[in-house]
CSV table of C-alpha atoms and ligand atoms in Angstrom, one decimal:
chain,number,residue,atom,x,y,z
A,1403,UNK,CA,-38.6,-70.9,94.9
A,1404,UNK,CA,-36.7,-68.4,92.7
A,1405,UNK,CA,-32.9,-68.5,92.8
A,1406,UNK,CA,-31.4,-66.3,95.5
A,1407,UNK,CA,-27.9,-65.0,96.1
A,1408,UNK,CA,-26.6,-65.8,99.6
A,1409,UNK,CA,-23.6,-64.5,101.6
A,1410,UNK,CA,-22.7,-64.8,105.3
A,1411,UNK,CA,-24.6,-62.3,107.4
A,1412,UNK,CA,-27.2,-61.6,104.7
A,1413,UNK,CA,-30.0,-59.6,106.4
A,1414,UNK,CA,-32.7,-57.1,105.5
A,1415,UNK,CA,-32.5,-53.7,107.2
A,1416,UNK,CA,-35.1,-52.4,109.6
A,1417,UNK,CA,-37.1,-49.2,108.9
A,1418,UNK,CA,-36.5,-47.6,112.3
A,1419,UNK,CA,-37.0,-43.9,111.7
A,1420,UNK,CA,-33.7,-42.1,111.8
A,1421,UNK,CA,-33.1,-38.9,113.9
A,1422,UNK,CA,-34.3,-35.8,112.2
A,1423,UNK,CA,-31.9,-34.2,109.7
A,1424,UNK,CA,-33.1,-30.6,109.4
A,1425,UNK,CA,-31.7,-28.3,106.7
A,1426,UNK,CA,-28.8,-26.3,107.9
A,1427,UNK,CA,-28.5,-24.2,104.8
A,1428,UNK,CA,-31.2,-23.0,102.4
A,1429,UNK,CA,-30.7,-21.4,98.9
A,1430,UNK,CA,-33.6,-19.8,97.2
A,1431,UNK,CA,-37.3,-20.1,97.9
A,1432,UNK,CA,-39.6,-23.1,97.9
A,1433,UNK,CA,-42.0,-23.6,95.0
A,1434,UNK,CA,-45.4,-24.9,95.8
A,1435,UNK,CA,-44.1,-25.6,99.3
A,1436,UNK,CA,-41.2,-27.7,97.9
A,1437,UNK,CA,-37.5,-27.3,98.3
A,1438,UNK,CA,-35.1,-29.8,96.6
A,1439,UNK,CA,-32.8,-31.5,99.1
A,1440,UNK,CA,-29.1,-32.4,99.4
A,1441,UNK,CA,-28.2,-34.6,102.4
A,1442,UNK,CA,-24.8,-35.4,103.8
A,1443,UNK,CA,-25.1,-38.9,105.2
A,1444,UNK,CA,-25.3,-42.6,104.6
A,1445,UNK,CA,-28.1,-43.4,102.1
A,1446,UNK,CA,-29.5,-46.0,104.5
A,1447,UNK,CA,-30.0,-43.4,107.2
A,1448,UNK,CA,-31.4,-40.9,104.8
A,1449,UNK,CA,-33.9,-43.5,103.4
A,1450,UNK,CA,-35.0,-44.2,107.0
A,1451,UNK,CA,-35.4,-40.5,107.6
A,1452,UNK,CA,-37.4,-40.0,104.4
A,1453,UNK,CA,-39.7,-43.0,104.7
A,1454,UNK,CA,-42.3,-41.6,107.2
A,1455,UNK,CA,-43.0,-38.5,104.9
A,1456,UNK,CA,-42.3,-39.8,101.4
A,1457,UNK,CA,-43.2,-43.5,101.3
A,1458,UNK,CA,-44.4,-44.3,97.7
A,1459,UNK,CA,-43.6,-40.7,96.4
A,1460,UNK,CA,-40.5,-41.2,94.4
A,1461,UNK,CA,-40.9,-41.6,90.6
A,1462,UNK,CA,-37.3,-42.4,89.8
A,1463,UNK,CA,-34.4,-43.9,91.8
A,1464,UNK,CA,-31.2,-43.5,89.9
A,1465,UNK,CA,-28.1,-44.7,91.7
A,1466,UNK,CA,-24.4,-45.0,90.7
A,1467,UNK,CA,-22.9,-46.8,93.7
A,1468,UNK,CA,-19.3,-47.8,94.1
A,1469,UNK,CA,-18.4,-50.6,91.6
A,1470,UNK,CA,-16.2,-52.6,94.0
A,1471,UNK,CA,-13.1,-51.5,92.1
A,1472,UNK,CA,-10.8,-52.1,95.0
A,1473,UNK,CA,-9.6,-48.4,94.6
A,1474,UNK,CA,-9.6,-45.3,96.7
A,1475,UNK,CA,-10.9,-42.5,94.5
A,1476,UNK,CA,-9.1,-39.2,94.8
A,1477,UNK,CA,-9.5,-35.7,93.4
A,1478,UNK,CA,-6.7,-33.3,92.4
A,1479,UNK,CA,-7.0,-29.9,94.1
A,1480,UNK,CA,-5.0,-26.9,92.8
A,1481,UNK,CA,-4.5,-23.7,94.7
A,1482,UNK,CA,-6.3,-20.7,93.3
A,1483,UNK,CA,-5.0,-17.5,91.9
A,1484,UNK,CA,-1.5,-16.4,90.9
A,1485,UNK,CA,1.6,-17.9,92.5
A,1486,UNK,CA,3.4,-21.2,92.4
A,1487,UNK,CA,1.2,-24.1,91.3
A,1488,UNK,CA,0.5,-26.3,94.2
A,1489,UNK,CA,-1.5,-29.5,93.9
A,1490,UNK,CA,-2.7,-32.0,96.5
A,1491,UNK,CA,-4.7,-35.2,96.1
A,1492,UNK,CA,-7.7,-35.5,98.2
A,1493,UNK,CA,-9.5,-38.8,98.9
A,1494,UNK,CA,-13.2,-38.6,97.9
A,1495,UNK,CA,-14.4,-42.1,98.6
A,1496,UNK,CA,-13.1,-45.6,99.3
A,1497,UNK,CA,-14.2,-48.4,97.1
A,1498,UNK,CA,-12.4,-51.2,98.9
A,1499,UNK,CA,-14.6,-53.8,100.7
A,1500,UNK,CA,-14.0,-56.6,103.2
A,1501,UNK,CA,-15.3,-60.0,101.8
A,1502,UNK,CA,-19.1,-60.1,101.8
A,1503,UNK,CA,-19.6,-56.5,102.8
A,1504,UNK,CA,-20.2,-55.0,99.3
A,1505,UNK,CA,-23.3,-57.1,98.7
A,1506,UNK,CA,-24.7,-56.5,102.1
A,1507,UNK,CA,-24.2,-52.8,101.8
A,1508,UNK,CA,-26.0,-52.5,98.5
A,1509,UNK,CA,-28.7,-55.0,99.5
A,1510,UNK,CA,-29.7,-53.0,102.5
A,1511,UNK,CA,-29.8,-49.7,100.6
A,1512,UNK,CA,-31.8,-51.2,97.7
A,1513,UNK,CA,-34.2,-52.7,100.1
A,1514,UNK,CA,-35.0,-49.3,101.7
A,1515,UNK,CA,-35.2,-47.5,98.4
A,1516,UNK,CA,-38.0,-49.7,97.2
A,1517,UNK,CA,-40.7,-48.6,99.7
A,1518,UNK,CA,-40.0,-45.0,98.8
A,1519,UNK,CA,-40.9,-45.6,95.2
A,1520,UNK,CA,-44.4,-45.0,93.8
A,1521,UNK,CA,-46.2,-48.0,92.3
A,1522,UNK,CA,-45.4,-46.7,88.8
A,1523,UNK,CA,-41.7,-45.8,89.6
A,1524,UNK,CA,-38.5,-47.2,88.1
A,1525,UNK,CA,-35.1,-47.8,89.5
A,1526,UNK,CA,-31.8,-47.6,87.5
A,1527,UNK,CA,-28.6,-49.0,88.9
A,1528,UNK,CA,-25.3,-48.1,87.3
A,1529,UNK,CA,-22.6,-50.8,87.6
A,1530,UNK,CA,-20.0,-52.6,85.6
A,1531,UNK,CA,-19.0,-56.2,84.8
A,1532,UNK,CA,-17.4,-56.7,88.2
A,1533,UNK,CA,-20.8,-56.8,90.0
A,1534,UNK,CA,-23.6,-56.4,87.4
A,1535,UNK,CA,-24.5,-60.2,87.6
A,1536,UNK,CA,-24.8,-60.0,91.4
A,1537,UNK,CA,-26.7,-56.7,91.5
A,1538,UNK,CA,-29.2,-58.2,89.0
A,1539,UNK,CA,-29.8,-61.0,91.4
A,1540,UNK,CA,-30.4,-58.6,94.2
A,1541,UNK,CA,-32.8,-56.6,92.1
A,1542,UNK,CA,-34.6,-59.8,91.0
A,1543,UNK,CA,-35.1,-60.7,94.6
A,1544,UNK,CA,-36.2,-57.3,95.9
A,1545,UNK,CA,-38.2,-56.1,92.8
A,1546,UNK,CA,-39.2,-59.4,91.2
A,1547,UNK,CA,-37.6,-60.8,88.1
A,1548,UNK,CA,-40.9,-60.0,86.2
A,1549,UNK,CA,-40.1,-56.3,86.8
A,1550,UNK,CA,-36.7,-56.5,85.1
A,1551,UNK,CA,-37.0,-54.1,82.1
A,1552,UNK,CA,-33.6,-53.7,80.5
A,1553,UNK,CA,-29.9,-54.1,81.0
A,1554,UNK,CA,-28.6,-51.2,79.1
A,1555,UNK,CA,-25.0,-51.4,77.9
A,1556,UNK,CA,-23.4,-47.9,77.8
A,1557,UNK,CA,-20.3,-47.8,75.7
A,1558,UNK,CA,-18.2,-45.3,77.6
A,1559,UNK,CA,-15.1,-45.2,75.4
A,1560,UNK,CA,-13.6,-47.0,72.5
A,1561,UNK,CA,-11.9,-50.2,73.6
A,1562,UNK,CA,-8.1,-50.3,73.8
A,1563,UNK,CA,-6.2,-53.1,72.1
A,1564,UNK,CA,-3.3,-53.3,74.6
A,1565,UNK,CA,-5.0,-55.2,77.4
A,1566,UNK,CA,-3.4,-58.6,78.1
A,1567,UNK,CA,-5.4,-61.8,77.6
A,1568,UNK,CA,-8.8,-60.2,78.1
A,1569,UNK,CA,-10.9,-57.7,76.2
A,1570,UNK,CA,-10.7,-54.1,77.4
A,1571,UNK,CA,-13.7,-53.1,79.5
A,1572,UNK,CA,-15.2,-50.3,77.4
A,1573,UNK,CA,-18.8,-50.6,78.7
A,1574,UNK,CA,-20.9,-50.1,81.9
A,1575,UNK,CA,-24.3,-51.6,82.6
A,1576,UNK,CA,-27.5,-49.8,83.7
A,1577,UNK,CA,-29.9,-52.2,85.3
A,1578,UNK,CA,-33.5,-50.9,84.8
A,1579,UNK,CA,-36.4,-52.3,86.9
A,1580,UNK,CA,-39.8,-51.1,87.6
A,1581,UNK,CA,-41.8,-51.4,90.8
A,1582,UNK,CA,-44.8,-52.9,88.9
A,1583,UNK,CA,-45.8,-53.4,85.3
A,1584,UNK,CA,-47.2,-49.9,85.1
A,1585,UNK,CA,-44.6,-47.2,84.6
A,1586,UNK,CA,-43.9,-44.3,82.3
A,1587,UNK,CA,-41.7,-44.9,79.2
A,1588,UNK,CA,-41.1,-42.3,76.5
A,1589,UNK,CA,-39.0,-44.1,74.0
A,1590,UNK,CA,-36.0,-41.9,73.1
A,1591,UNK,CA,-34.7,-41.5,69.6
A,1592,UNK,CA,-31.2,-40.5,68.6
A,1593,UNK,CA,-29.3,-39.3,65.5
A,1594,UNK,CA,-25.9,-39.9,67.2
A,1595,UNK,CA,-25.9,-43.7,67.6
A,1596,UNK,CA,-23.8,-45.8,65.2
A,1597,UNK,CA,-27.0,-47.3,63.8
A,1598,UNK,CA,-28.5,-43.8,63.2
A,1599,UNK,CA,-25.3,-42.6,61.6
A,1600,UNK,CA,-25.2,-45.6,59.3
A,1601,UNK,CA,-28.8,-44.8,58.3
A,1602,UNK,CA,-28.0,-41.2,57.6
A,1603,UNK,CA,-24.9,-42.1,55.5
A,1604,UNK,CA,-26.5,-44.8,53.5
A,1605,UNK,CA,-30.2,-44.0,53.2
A,1606,UNK,CA,-30.3,-40.2,53.0
A,1607,UNK,CA,-28.6,-40.4,49.7
A,1608,UNK,CA,-31.2,-38.5,47.6
A,1609,UNK,CA,-31.2,-34.7,47.2
A,1610,UNK,CA,-34.1,-32.4,46.2
A,1611,UNK,CA,-33.7,-29.7,43.6
A,1612,UNK,CA,-33.2,-27.2,46.5
A,1613,UNK,CA,-30.4,-29.3,48.0
A,1614,UNK,CA,-32.4,-30.9,50.8
A,1615,UNK,CA,-31.2,-34.4,51.6
A,1616,UNK,CA,-33.9,-37.0,52.0
A,1617,UNK,CA,-34.6,-40.7,52.4
A,1618,UNK,CA,-37.4,-42.3,50.4
A,1619,UNK,CA,-39.7,-44.6,52.5
A,1620,UNK,CA,-42.3,-47.0,51.1
A,1621,UNK,CA,-46.0,-46.0,51.5
A,1622,UNK,CA,-47.3,-49.5,51.6
A,1623,UNK,CA,-50.4,-50.4,53.7
A,1624,UNK,CA,-50.0,-53.4,55.9
A,1625,UNK,CA,-53.7,-54.4,55.4
A,1626,UNK,CA,-56.0,-54.1,52.4
A,1627,UNK,CA,-58.6,-51.3,52.6
A,1628,UNK,CA,-60.7,-50.2,49.6
A,1629,UNK,CA,-60.0,-46.5,50.0
A,1630,UNK,CA,-56.2,-47.1,49.9
A,1631,UNK,CA,-56.3,-49.0,46.6
A,1632,UNK,CA,-56.1,-46.5,43.7
A,1633,UNK,CA,-53.7,-45.7,40.8
A,1634,UNK,CA,-51.9,-42.4,41.2
A,1635,UNK,CA,-50.2,-40.5,38.3
A,1636,UNK,CA,-50.1,-43.7,36.3
A,1637,UNK,CA,-48.5,-45.7,39.2
A,1638,UNK,CA,-50.2,-48.8,40.3
A,1639,UNK,CA,-50.8,-49.4,44.1
A,1640,UNK,CA,-49.0,-52.2,46.0
A,1641,UNK,CA,-51.0,-55.4,46.6
A,1642,UNK,CA,-52.5,-54.1,49.9
A,1643,UNK,CA,-52.8,-50.5,48.6
A,1644,UNK,CA,-51.0,-47.3,49.7
A,1645,UNK,CA,-50.7,-46.4,53.3
A,1646,UNK,CA,-52.8,-43.3,53.0
A,1647,UNK,CA,-55.9,-42.0,51.1
A,1648,UNK,CA,-56.1,-40.2,47.8
A,1649,UNK,CA,-56.7,-36.8,49.5
A,1650,UNK,CA,-53.6,-37.2,51.6
A,1651,UNK,CA,-51.6,-38.5,48.6
A,1652,UNK,CA,-52.5,-35.3,46.7
A,1653,UNK,CA,-51.7,-33.1,49.7
A,1654,UNK,CA,-48.2,-34.7,50.1
A,1655,UNK,CA,-47.7,-34.4,46.4
A,1656,UNK,CA,-48.6,-30.7,46.3
A,1657,UNK,CA,-46.1,-30.2,49.2
A,1658,UNK,CA,-43.4,-31.8,47.1
A,1659,UNK,CA,-43.0,-34.6,49.6
A,1660,UNK,CA,-43.4,-37.6,47.3
A,1661,UNK,CA,-40.7,-39.3,45.3
A,1662,UNK,CA,-41.4,-40.8,41.9
A,1663,UNK,CA,-38.5,-43.0,40.8
A,1664,UNK,CA,-37.7,-42.4,37.2
A,1665,UNK,CA,-37.5,-46.1,36.5
A,1666,UNK,CA,-41.3,-46.3,37.3
A,1667,UNK,CA,-42.8,-48.6,40.0
A,1668,UNK,CA,-43.9,-47.5,43.5
A,1669,UNK,CA,-44.2,-44.0,44.9
A,1670,UNK,CA,-42.2,-43.1,48.1
A,1671,UNK,CA,-42.6,-40.5,50.7
A,1672,UNK,CA,-39.6,-38.2,51.4
A,1673,UNK,CA,-38.2,-38.1,55.0
A,1674,UNK,CA,-35.9,-35.0,55.0
A,1675,UNK,CA,-32.7,-35.2,56.9
A,1676,UNK,CA,-33.3,-31.8,58.5
A,1677,UNK,CA,-36.5,-33.2,60.0
A,1678,UNK,CA,-35.3,-36.7,60.9
A,1679,UNK,CA,-35.4,-37.3,64.6
A,1680,UNK,CA,-33.3,-40.4,64.5
A,1681,UNK,CA,-33.5,-44.1,65.4
A,1682,UNK,CA,-35.3,-45.5,68.4
A,1683,UNK,CA,-32.7,-46.1,71.1
A,1684,UNK,CA,-32.0,-49.7,71.9
A,1685,UNK,CA,-30.4,-51.2,75.0
A,1686,UNK,CA,-27.0,-50.5,73.5
A,1687,UNK,CA,-26.0,-46.8,74.0
A,1688,UNK,CA,-23.1,-45.7,71.9
A,1689,UNK,CA,-24.0,-42.1,71.5
A,1690,UNK,CA,-23.1,-40.7,74.9
A,1691,UNK,CA,-19.5,-40.1,75.6
A,1692,UNK,CA,-17.5,-39.8,78.9
A,1693,UNK,CA,-16.9,-36.3,79.9
A,1694,UNK,CA,-13.9,-35.0,78.1
A,1695,UNK,CA,-11.1,-33.1,80.0
A,1696,UNK,CA,-12.1,-29.7,78.6
A,1697,UNK,CA,-15.9,-30.1,79.0
A,1698,UNK,CA,-17.7,-27.4,80.9
A,1699,UNK,CA,-19.6,-29.9,83.0
A,1700,UNK,CA,-16.4,-31.5,84.3
A,1701,UNK,CA,-16.0,-30.9,88.0
A,1702,UNK,CA,-13.0,-33.1,88.8
A,1703,UNK,CA,-15.0,-35.5,90.9
A,1704,UNK,CA,-13.8,-39.0,90.3
A,1705,UNK,CA,-16.3,-41.3,88.5
A,1706,UNK,CA,-18.5,-38.3,87.6
A,1707,UNK,CA,-21.0,-39.3,84.9
A,1708,UNK,CA,-22.1,-37.3,81.9
A,1709,UNK,CA,-25.3,-35.2,82.2
A,1710,UNK,CA,-26.4,-36.6,78.8
A,1711,UNK,CA,-26.7,-40.1,80.4
A,1712,UNK,CA,-28.9,-38.9,83.2
A,1713,UNK,CA,-30.9,-36.7,80.8
A,1714,UNK,CA,-31.8,-39.8,78.8
A,1715,UNK,CA,-32.9,-41.7,81.8
A,1716,UNK,CA,-34.9,-38.8,83.2
A,1717,UNK,CA,-36.6,-38.0,79.9
A,1718,UNK,CA,-37.5,-41.6,79.3
A,1719,UNK,CA,-39.2,-42.4,82.7
A,1720,UNK,CA,-40.1,-39.1,84.4
A,1721,UNK,CA,-42.3,-36.1,83.7
A,1722,UNK,CA,-41.7,-32.5,84.9
A,1723,UNK,CA,-42.5,-32.3,88.6
A,1724,UNK,CA,-41.7,-35.9,89.3
A,1725,UNK,CA,-39.5,-36.7,92.3
A,1726,UNK,CA,-36.0,-38.2,91.6
A,1727,UNK,CA,-33.9,-39.8,94.3
A,1728,UNK,CA,-30.2,-40.6,94.2
A,1729,UNK,CA,-28.5,-41.9,97.3
A,1730,UNK,CA,-25.0,-42.2,95.8
A,1731,UNK,CA,-24.9,-38.7,94.3
A,1732,UNK,CA,-21.2,-38.0,93.9
A,1733,UNK,CA,-20.8,-34.7,92.1
A,1734,UNK,CA,-24.6,-34.3,91.8
A,1735,UNK,CA,-25.1,-35.1,88.1
A,1736,UNK,CA,-28.6,-36.5,88.8
A,1737,UNK,CA,-29.6,-33.4,90.8
A,1738,UNK,CA,-28.2,-30.9,88.2
A,1739,UNK,CA,-30.1,-32.7,85.4
A,1740,UNK,CA,-33.3,-33.1,87.4
A,1741,UNK,CA,-33.2,-29.3,88.2
A,1742,UNK,CA,-32.5,-28.4,84.6
A,1743,UNK,CA,-35.4,-30.6,83.4
A,1744,UNK,CA,-37.9,-29.3,85.9
A,1745,UNK,CA,-38.0,-32.5,88.1
A,1746,UNK,CA,-37.8,-32.4,91.8
A,1747,UNK,CA,-34.9,-34.1,93.5
A,1748,UNK,CA,-33.5,-35.5,96.8
A,1749,UNK,CA,-29.9,-36.6,96.7
A,1750,UNK,CA,-27.4,-37.7,99.3
A,1751,UNK,CA,-23.8,-38.7,99.7
A,1752,UNK,CA,-21.8,-39.6,102.7
A,1753,UNK,CA,-18.7,-37.7,101.5
A,1754,UNK,CA,-18.6,-34.1,102.7
A,1755,UNK,CA,-16.5,-33.3,99.6
A,1756,UNK,CA,-19.3,-34.6,97.4
A,1757,UNK,CA,-22.0,-32.6,99.2
A,1758,UNK,CA,-19.9,-29.4,98.8
A,1759,UNK,CA,-19.4,-30.2,95.0
A,1760,UNK,CA,-23.1,-30.7,94.6
A,1761,UNK,CA,-24.0,-27.5,96.5
A,1762,UNK,CA,-21.4,-25.5,94.4
A,1763,UNK,CA,-22.7,-27.1,91.2
A,1764,UNK,CA,-26.3,-26.1,91.9
A,1765,UNK,CA,-25.3,-22.6,93.0
A,1766,UNK,CA,-23.5,-22.0,89.7
A,1767,UNK,CA,-26.1,-23.7,87.5
A,1768,UNK,CA,-28.1,-21.3,85.3
A,1769,UNK,CA,-31.6,-22.6,85.6
A,1770,UNK,CA,-34.6,-20.2,85.6
A,1771,UNK,CA,-37.6,-20.8,87.9
A,1772,UNK,CA,-36.2,-23.8,89.8
A,1773,UNK,CA,-37.3,-24.2,93.4
A,1774,UNK,CA,-34.7,-23.5,96.0
A,1775,UNK,CA,-32.8,-26.3,97.7
A,1776,UNK,CA,-31.8,-27.1,101.3
A,1777,UNK,CA,-28.6,-28.8,102.4
A,1778,UNK,CA,-28.9,-31.1,105.4
A,1779,UNK,CA,-25.9,-31.8,107.5
A,1780,UNK,CA,-24.9,-31.4,111.1
A,1781,UNK,CA,-24.4,-27.7,111.7
A,1782,UNK,CA,-20.8,-26.5,111.4
A,1783,UNK,CA,-19.6,-25.3,114.8
A,1784,UNK,CA,-18.5,-21.7,115.3
A,1785,UNK,CA,-14.8,-21.5,114.6
A,1786,UNK,CA,-13.1,-19.0,116.7
A,1787,UNK,CA,-9.8,-18.0,115.3
A,1788,UNK,CA,-10.1,-20.2,112.2
A,1789,UNK,CA,-11.9,-17.5,110.4
A,1790,UNK,CA,-11.2,-13.8,111.3
A,1791,UNK,CA,-14.0,-11.4,110.4
A,1792,UNK,CA,-13.8,-7.6,110.5
A,1793,UNK,CA,-16.1,-4.7,109.7
A,1794,UNK,CA,-14.5,-2.1,107.5
A,1795,UNK,CA,-16.7,0.9,106.8
A,1796,UNK,CA,-19.9,-0.6,105.5
A,1797,UNK,CA,-18.3,-3.9,104.4
A,1798,UNK,CA,-17.6,-7.3,105.8
A,1799,UNK,CA,-13.9,-8.1,105.4
A,1800,UNK,CA,-12.5,-11.6,105.9
A,1801,UNK,CA,-9.0,-11.1,107.3
A,1802,UNK,CA,-7.9,-14.7,107.6
A,1803,UNK,CA,-8.8,-18.4,107.1
A,1804,UNK,CA,-6.8,-21.1,108.8
A,1805,UNK,CA,-7.9,-24.1,106.8
A,1806,UNK,CA,-5.6,-26.3,109.0
A,1807,UNK,CA,-5.9,-29.6,107.1
A,1808,UNK,CA,-5.2,-28.0,103.8
A,1809,UNK,CA,-2.2,-26.0,105.1
A,1810,UNK,CA,-0.8,-29.2,106.6
A,1811,UNK,CA,-1.1,-30.9,103.3
A,1812,UNK,CA,0.8,-28.1,101.5
A,1813,UNK,CA,3.9,-28.9,103.5
A,1814,UNK,CA,6.5,-26.2,103.3
A,1815,UNK,CA,4.6,-24.2,100.6
A,1816,UNK,CA,3.7,-20.8,102.2
A,1817,UNK,CA,0.4,-19.2,101.3
A,1818,UNK,CA,0.0,-15.6,102.5
A,1819,UNK,CA,-3.3,-14.8,100.7
A,1820,UNK,CA,-6.0,-17.0,102.4
A,1821,UNK,CA,-8.1,-16.6,99.3
A,1822,UNK,CA,-5.9,-19.0,97.4
A,1823,UNK,CA,-7.2,-21.7,99.8
A,1824,UNK,CA,-10.9,-20.9,99.5
A,1825,UNK,CA,-13.4,-22.4,97.2
A,1826,UNK,CA,-16.4,-20.4,98.1
A,1827,UNK,CA,-17.8,-17.9,100.6
A,1828,UNK,CA,-21.5,-17.7,101.7
A,1829,UNK,CA,-22.7,-14.8,103.8
A,1830,UNK,CA,-26.1,-14.5,105.5
A,1831,UNK,CA,-26.6,-11.0,106.7
A,1832,UNK,CA,-29.8,-11.8,108.7
A,1833,UNK,CA,-28.5,-15.0,110.5
A,1834,UNK,CA,-31.3,-16.5,112.6
A,1835,UNK,CA,-28.9,-18.6,114.6
A,1836,UNK,CA,-29.9,-21.9,113.0
A,1837,UNK,CA,-30.3,-22.0,109.2
A,1838,UNK,CA,-27.8,-20.3,106.9
A,1839,UNK,CA,-29.8,-18.4,104.1
A,1840,UNK,CA,-27.0,-16.7,102.2
A,1841,UNK,CA,-27.7,-13.5,100.5
A,1842,UNK,CA,-24.1,-13.3,99.2
A,1843,UNK,CA,-22.9,-16.3,97.3
A,1844,UNK,CA,-19.3,-15.9,96.1
A,1845,UNK,CA,-18.4,-19.0,94.0
A,1846,UNK,CA,-15.7,-18.0,91.6
A,1847,UNK,CA,-14.9,-20.0,88.4
A,1848,UNK,CA,-12.0,-22.3,88.2
A,1849,UNK,CA,-8.7,-20.8,89.4
A,1850,UNK,CA,-10.3,-17.4,90.3
A,1851,UNK,CA,-10.2,-16.0,93.9
A,1852,UNK,CA,-13.1,-15.2,96.1
A,1853,UNK,CA,-13.6,-11.5,96.7
A,1854,UNK,CA,-13.1,-11.6,100.5
A,1855,UNK,CA,-14.8,-8.2,101.1
A,1856,UNK,CA,-18.6,-7.8,100.8
A,1857,UNK,CA,-20.7,-4.7,101.2
A,1858,UNK,CA,-23.2,-5.0,104.1
A,1859,UNK,CA,-26.8,-3.8,103.7
A,1860,UNK,CA,-28.0,-1.2,106.3
A,1861,UNK,CA,-30.4,-3.9,107.6
A,1862,UNK,CA,-27.6,-6.4,108.4
A,1863,UNK,CA,-28.0,-8.0,111.8
A,1864,UNK,CA,-25.9,-10.9,112.9
A,1865,UNK,CA,-23.8,-11.8,109.9
A,1866,UNK,CA,-22.9,-15.5,109.5
A,1867,UNK,CA,-20.1,-16.4,107.2
A,1868,UNK,CA,-19.3,-19.8,105.8
A,1869,UNK,CA,-16.0,-20.4,104.0
A,1870,UNK,CA,-15.4,-23.7,102.3
A,1871,UNK,CA,-11.8,-24.5,101.5
A,1872,UNK,CA,-10.5,-26.4,98.5
A,1873,UNK,CA,-10.7,-29.7,100.3
A,1874,UNK,CA,-14.4,-29.1,101.0
A,1875,UNK,CA,-13.8,-28.4,104.7
A,1876,UNK,CA,-16.0,-25.6,106.0
A,1877,UNK,CA,-15.4,-23.0,108.6
A,1878,UNK,CA,-18.1,-20.7,110.0
A,1879,UNK,CA,-18.1,-17.6,112.2
A,1880,UNK,CA,-20.4,-14.8,113.1
A,1881,UNK,CA,-19.9,-11.0,113.1
A,1882,UNK,CA,-22.4,-9.3,115.4
A,1883,UNK,CA,-23.1,-5.7,114.4
A,1884,UNK,CA,-24.5,-3.2,116.8
A,1885,UNK,CA,-28.3,-3.8,116.9
A,1886,UNK,CA,-27.8,-7.2,115.4
B,3341,SAM,C1,-19.7,-43.7,91.6
B,3341,SAM,S1,-19.8,-42.3,92.7
B,3341,SAM,C2,-21.2,-41.4,92.0
B,3341,SAM,C3,-20.9,-40.5,90.9
B,3341,SAM,C4,-22.0,-39.7,90.4
B,3341,SAM,N1,-22.9,-40.5,89.7
B,3341,SAM,C5,-21.6,-38.5,89.6
B,3341,SAM,O1,-22.0,-38.4,88.4
B,3341,SAM,O2,-20.8,-37.7,90.1
B,3341,SAM,C6,-20.4,-43.1,94.1
B,3341,SAM,C7,-20.7,-42.2,95.3
B,3341,SAM,O3,-21.3,-42.9,96.3
B,3341,SAM,C8,-20.9,-42.4,97.5
B,3341,SAM,N2,-21.3,-43.4,98.6
B,3341,SAM,C9,-20.7,-44.6,98.8
B,3341,SAM,N3,-21.3,-45.2,99.8
B,3341,SAM,C10,-22.3,-44.4,100.2
B,3341,SAM,C11,-23.4,-44.5,101.2
B,3341,SAM,N4,-23.5,-45.6,102.0
B,3341,SAM,N5,-24.2,-43.5,101.4
B,3341,SAM,C12,-24.1,-42.4,100.6
B,3341,SAM,N6,-23.2,-42.2,99.6
B,3341,SAM,C13,-22.3,-43.2,99.4
B,3341,SAM,C14,-19.5,-42.0,97.4
B,3341,SAM,O4,-19.0,-41.0,98.3
B,3341,SAM,C15,-19.4,-41.6,95.9
B,3341,SAM,O5,-19.5,-40.2,95.9
């Protein structure tokens, strides 16, 4: 009987199918019948919903659940445009847990992720030293200890020396399990790790006449073979012979790729620095850094992970077209990377602010030829009064946005231009009454204002408008045109 972690109320979840969660918003067109998907909802319910159609279809589960930090994670929101700087802090998610609930929460969700995975799929769970030992026990139980592959240590930052009586926590852990012993693994290489940097500094210390830096590597055969045992340009072969034949030796020599030390002895092959791919990556990742405050990928979502981290995981264990699932998606790093690398994805988060951040991120991502994506959340009810729409000549004009929660949070600060409160505007000029398919997507860059006035095509029918404010709260209204 393998060791097992126990807690009061430990129980596996059922697989009762969840109510349907149809897409309420669609961006772009399907490719080969597929639309990527973003769900607003609890990962447990989303897994229940996915199971009937996608059992055994997912090639990679990558999750970054709350770490049990005991904190409430907030985001700083700043009003757009010119005018006094006003900032509010908006809660994104709560990482405080009653005793015993954290493990049960994660256990249930891991248990329902497993049947969605293909036989040759892998799962990666991002955590830190608060819970990594417990999560490893859960994964051993659900996936089998024999399917443990690696516990990657990601060094997020240099350690600080001013922590009291303990070592500063500078690392996170990525627990990597497979569903069976058959899974894809393309070993990554890097030039950026400390090991690779040391190799570059120490061993690439030779320079060709044309200035190219190189490292000499021995060409020694591990096993004796008669055709590898020959003297070359007066140099005697090593005891087991060279590692390649005379013809190859001549070809490398003619290409100037052999190094003959002046002191005599063996011949070496030159590995040029400009062709060097790097060192194989080990389970210590020191070459990926937290997102710096000025980085373009930074979205202000708390605990957002760098794209380079997800890129390494995806490139290692998935191929283009594979399906990636993340049920704790946050700002959508896994979705953005999957889309950029030509993988399909399904992501979910139970925080509406996260789902808005993901949607916005995907809408502003510059990726050619990606399939469209759908957003699945309960439809936003029509807001009468909250959003005032007008037709002016041949254009739609948004005259006012209430954004009541945001205005309440601003206290006495008066905001006359509603556009200072808006994060994005989506307009569907052929609204079918059910699914928003925006043909106008107004998602301005940081600090900039939405336009607020949009030309209407002659074919416009019922025009549905969705405005999302800076807190991620949405408001929708319809402008019905004559004939629409
Ligand atoms: C650590 S953050 C993920 C950050 C993400 N990796 C990124 O790069 O932005 C964890 C996320 O899990 C979400 N979450 C927590 N419990 C959840 C649940 N039961 N279902 C869905 N999402 C959940 C939180 O809202 C939060 O956005």
